[in-house]
Amino acid sequence: MKFRPCIDLHNGKVVQIVGSSLKDNDEAGLHTNFTSDKSPADFALLYRQAGLCGGHLIALGTGNHEAALSALSAWPGGMHYGGGINPQNAALYLDAGASHVIVTSFVFTQGRIDFTKLDKLVASVGRQRLVLD
């Protein structure tokens, strides 16, 4: 077994969201188990010091850009990043320190993988640094 840490970001804060309570454009239904006073970078440094590589930094919704960049720069190459990834912004997160980018919704159209979109992502960042979720 391998432990892979995860930092979930919502409005720039580290949170643990109750499964499926975050819906598109519906903040009212959001329920959290936990919201931290520590910064995302604090968690990334903790994972770095513990040698826990390959974790995920996930931006849930908007308002997470600066928090994500701070966590990625706290441990360059130590974590994957996901949240709104597309061919135009993927390199930004890799350059900021993500070892890989995680893509979900961008590559799906009507519930199926859109290989044209996937090919654009592969062309922009390479297949070695791309994780499909």
Coordinates of C-alpha atoms in Angstrom, one line a residue:
M1 CA 0.0 0.0 0.0
K2 CA 1.2 3.5 -0.7
F3 CA -0.2 6.6 1.0
R4 CA -0.9 9.5 -1.4
P5 CA -1.7 12.7 0.3
C6 CA -4.3 15.1 -1.1
I7 CA -4.9 18.8 -0.7
D8 CA -8.4 19.9 -1.7
L9 CA -8.8 23.6 -2.2
H10 CA -12.0 25.6 -2.1
N11 CA -11.9 29.4 -2.2
G12 CA -8.2 29.2 -1.5
K13 CA -8.5 27.2 1.7
V14 CA -7.6 23.6 2.5
V15 CA -10.9 21.7 3.0
Q16 CA -12.3 18.2 3.2
I17 CA -15.6 18.2 1.4
V18 CA -18.4 15.8 2.1
G19 CA -18.6 13.6 -1.0
S20 CA -20.6 14.9 -3.9
S21 CA -21.9 17.9 -1.9
L22 CA -20.1 20.3 -4.2
K23 CA -22.1 20.8 -7.4
D24 CA -21.5 23.1 -10.3
N25 CA -22.7 26.6 -9.5
D26 CA -24.3 25.5 -6.2
E27 CA -22.3 26.7 -3.2
A28 CA -25.4 26.4 -1.0
G29 CA -25.3 22.6 -1.0
L30 CA -21.6 22.4 0.0
H31 CA -20.8 20.6 3.2
T32 CA -17.3 20.3 4.7
N33 CA -15.9 18.0 7.3
F34 CA -12.9 20.2 7.8
T35 CA -11.5 23.6 6.9
S36 CA -7.9 24.3 7.9
D37 CA -6.3 27.5 9.1
K38 CA -3.0 26.3 7.7
S39 CA -2.1 27.3 4.2
P40 CA -1.9 24.9 1.2
A41 CA 1.8 25.6 1.2
D42 CA 2.0 24.4 4.8
F43 CA 0.5 21.1 3.9
A44 CA 2.8 20.7 0.9
L45 CA 5.8 21.4 3.1
L46 CA 4.5 18.8 5.6
Y47 CA 4.2 16.2 2.8
R48 CA 7.6 17.2 1.5
Q49 CA 9.3 16.7 4.9
A50 CA 7.6 13.3 5.3
G51 CA 8.7 12.2 1.8
L52 CA 5.1 11.7 0.7
C53 CA 5.4 12.2 -3.1
G54 CA 2.8 11.7 -5.8
G55 CA 0.0 13.4 -3.9
H56 CA -2.8 15.4 -5.5
L57 CA -3.5 19.1 -5.2
I58 CA -7.1 19.6 -6.4
A59 CA -8.8 23.0 -7.0
L60 CA -12.5 22.7 -6.4
G61 CA -14.1 25.6 -8.2
T62 CA -12.7 29.1 -8.6
G63 CA -10.7 31.3 -6.3
N64 CA -7.8 28.8 -5.9
H65 CA -5.2 29.9 -8.3
E66 CA -2.8 31.7 -5.9
A67 CA -3.2 29.1 -3.2
A68 CA -2.4 26.3 -5.7
L69 CA 0.7 28.1 -7.0
S70 CA 2.0 28.6 -3.5
A71 CA 1.6 24.9 -2.6
L72 CA 3.2 23.8 -5.9
S73 CA 6.1 26.1 -5.3
A74 CA 6.5 24.8 -1.8
W75 CA 7.3 21.3 -3.2
P76 CA 8.4 21.4 -6.8
G77 CA 7.8 18.1 -8.5
G78 CA 6.2 16.6 -5.4
M79 CA 2.5 16.8 -6.3
H80 CA 0.0 16.4 -9.2
Y81 CA -2.4 19.3 -9.9
G82 CA -5.9 19.1 -11.0
G83 CA -8.8 21.6 -11.4
G84 CA -9.8 23.2 -14.7
I85 CA -6.9 21.9 -16.7
N86 CA -6.9 22.6 -20.4
P87 CA -4.2 23.0 -23.1
Q88 CA -4.0 26.8 -22.4
N89 CA -3.2 26.5 -18.7
A90 CA -1.6 23.1 -18.2
A91 CA 2.0 24.3 -18.7
L92 CA 1.5 27.1 -16.2
Y93 CA 0.9 24.5 -13.4
L94 CA 3.8 22.3 -14.5
D95 CA 6.1 25.3 -14.6
A96 CA 4.9 26.2 -11.1
G97 CA 6.0 22.9 -9.7
A98 CA 3.4 20.2 -10.5
S99 CA 4.9 16.9 -11.5
H100 CA 1.8 16.1 -13.5
V101 CA -1.5 17.7 -14.4
I102 CA -4.8 15.8 -13.8
V103 CA -7.6 16.3 -16.3
T104 CA -11.1 15.2 -16.1
S105 CA -14.0 17.2 -17.5
F106 CA -12.0 18.9 -20.4
V107 CA -11.5 15.6 -22.2
F108 CA -15.1 14.4 -21.9
T109 CA -17.9 15.4 -24.2
Q110 CA -21.3 13.9 -23.5
G111 CA -19.8 11.3 -21.2
R112 CA -17.2 10.0 -23.6
I113 CA -13.6 10.7 -24.1
D114 CA -13.1 13.4 -26.8
F115 CA -9.8 12.2 -28.4
T116 CA -9.4 15.5 -30.3
K117 CA -9.3 17.4 -27.0
L118 CA -7.1 14.7 -25.5
D119 CA -4.7 15.0 -28.4
K120 CA -4.5 18.8 -27.8
L121 CA -3.5 18.3 -24.2
V122 CA -0.9 15.7 -25.1
A123 CA 0.5 18.1 -27.6
S124 CA 0.7 20.8 -25.0
V125 CA 2.3 18.9 -22.1
G126 CA 3.3 15.4 -23.3
R127 CA 1.7 12.2 -22.3
Q128 CA 4.3 11.5 -19.5
R129 CA 3.0 14.4 -17.4
L130 CA -0.7 13.9 -18.0
V131 CA -3.1 12.0 -15.7
L132 CA -6.6 11.2 -16.8
D133 CA -9.2 11.0 -14.0

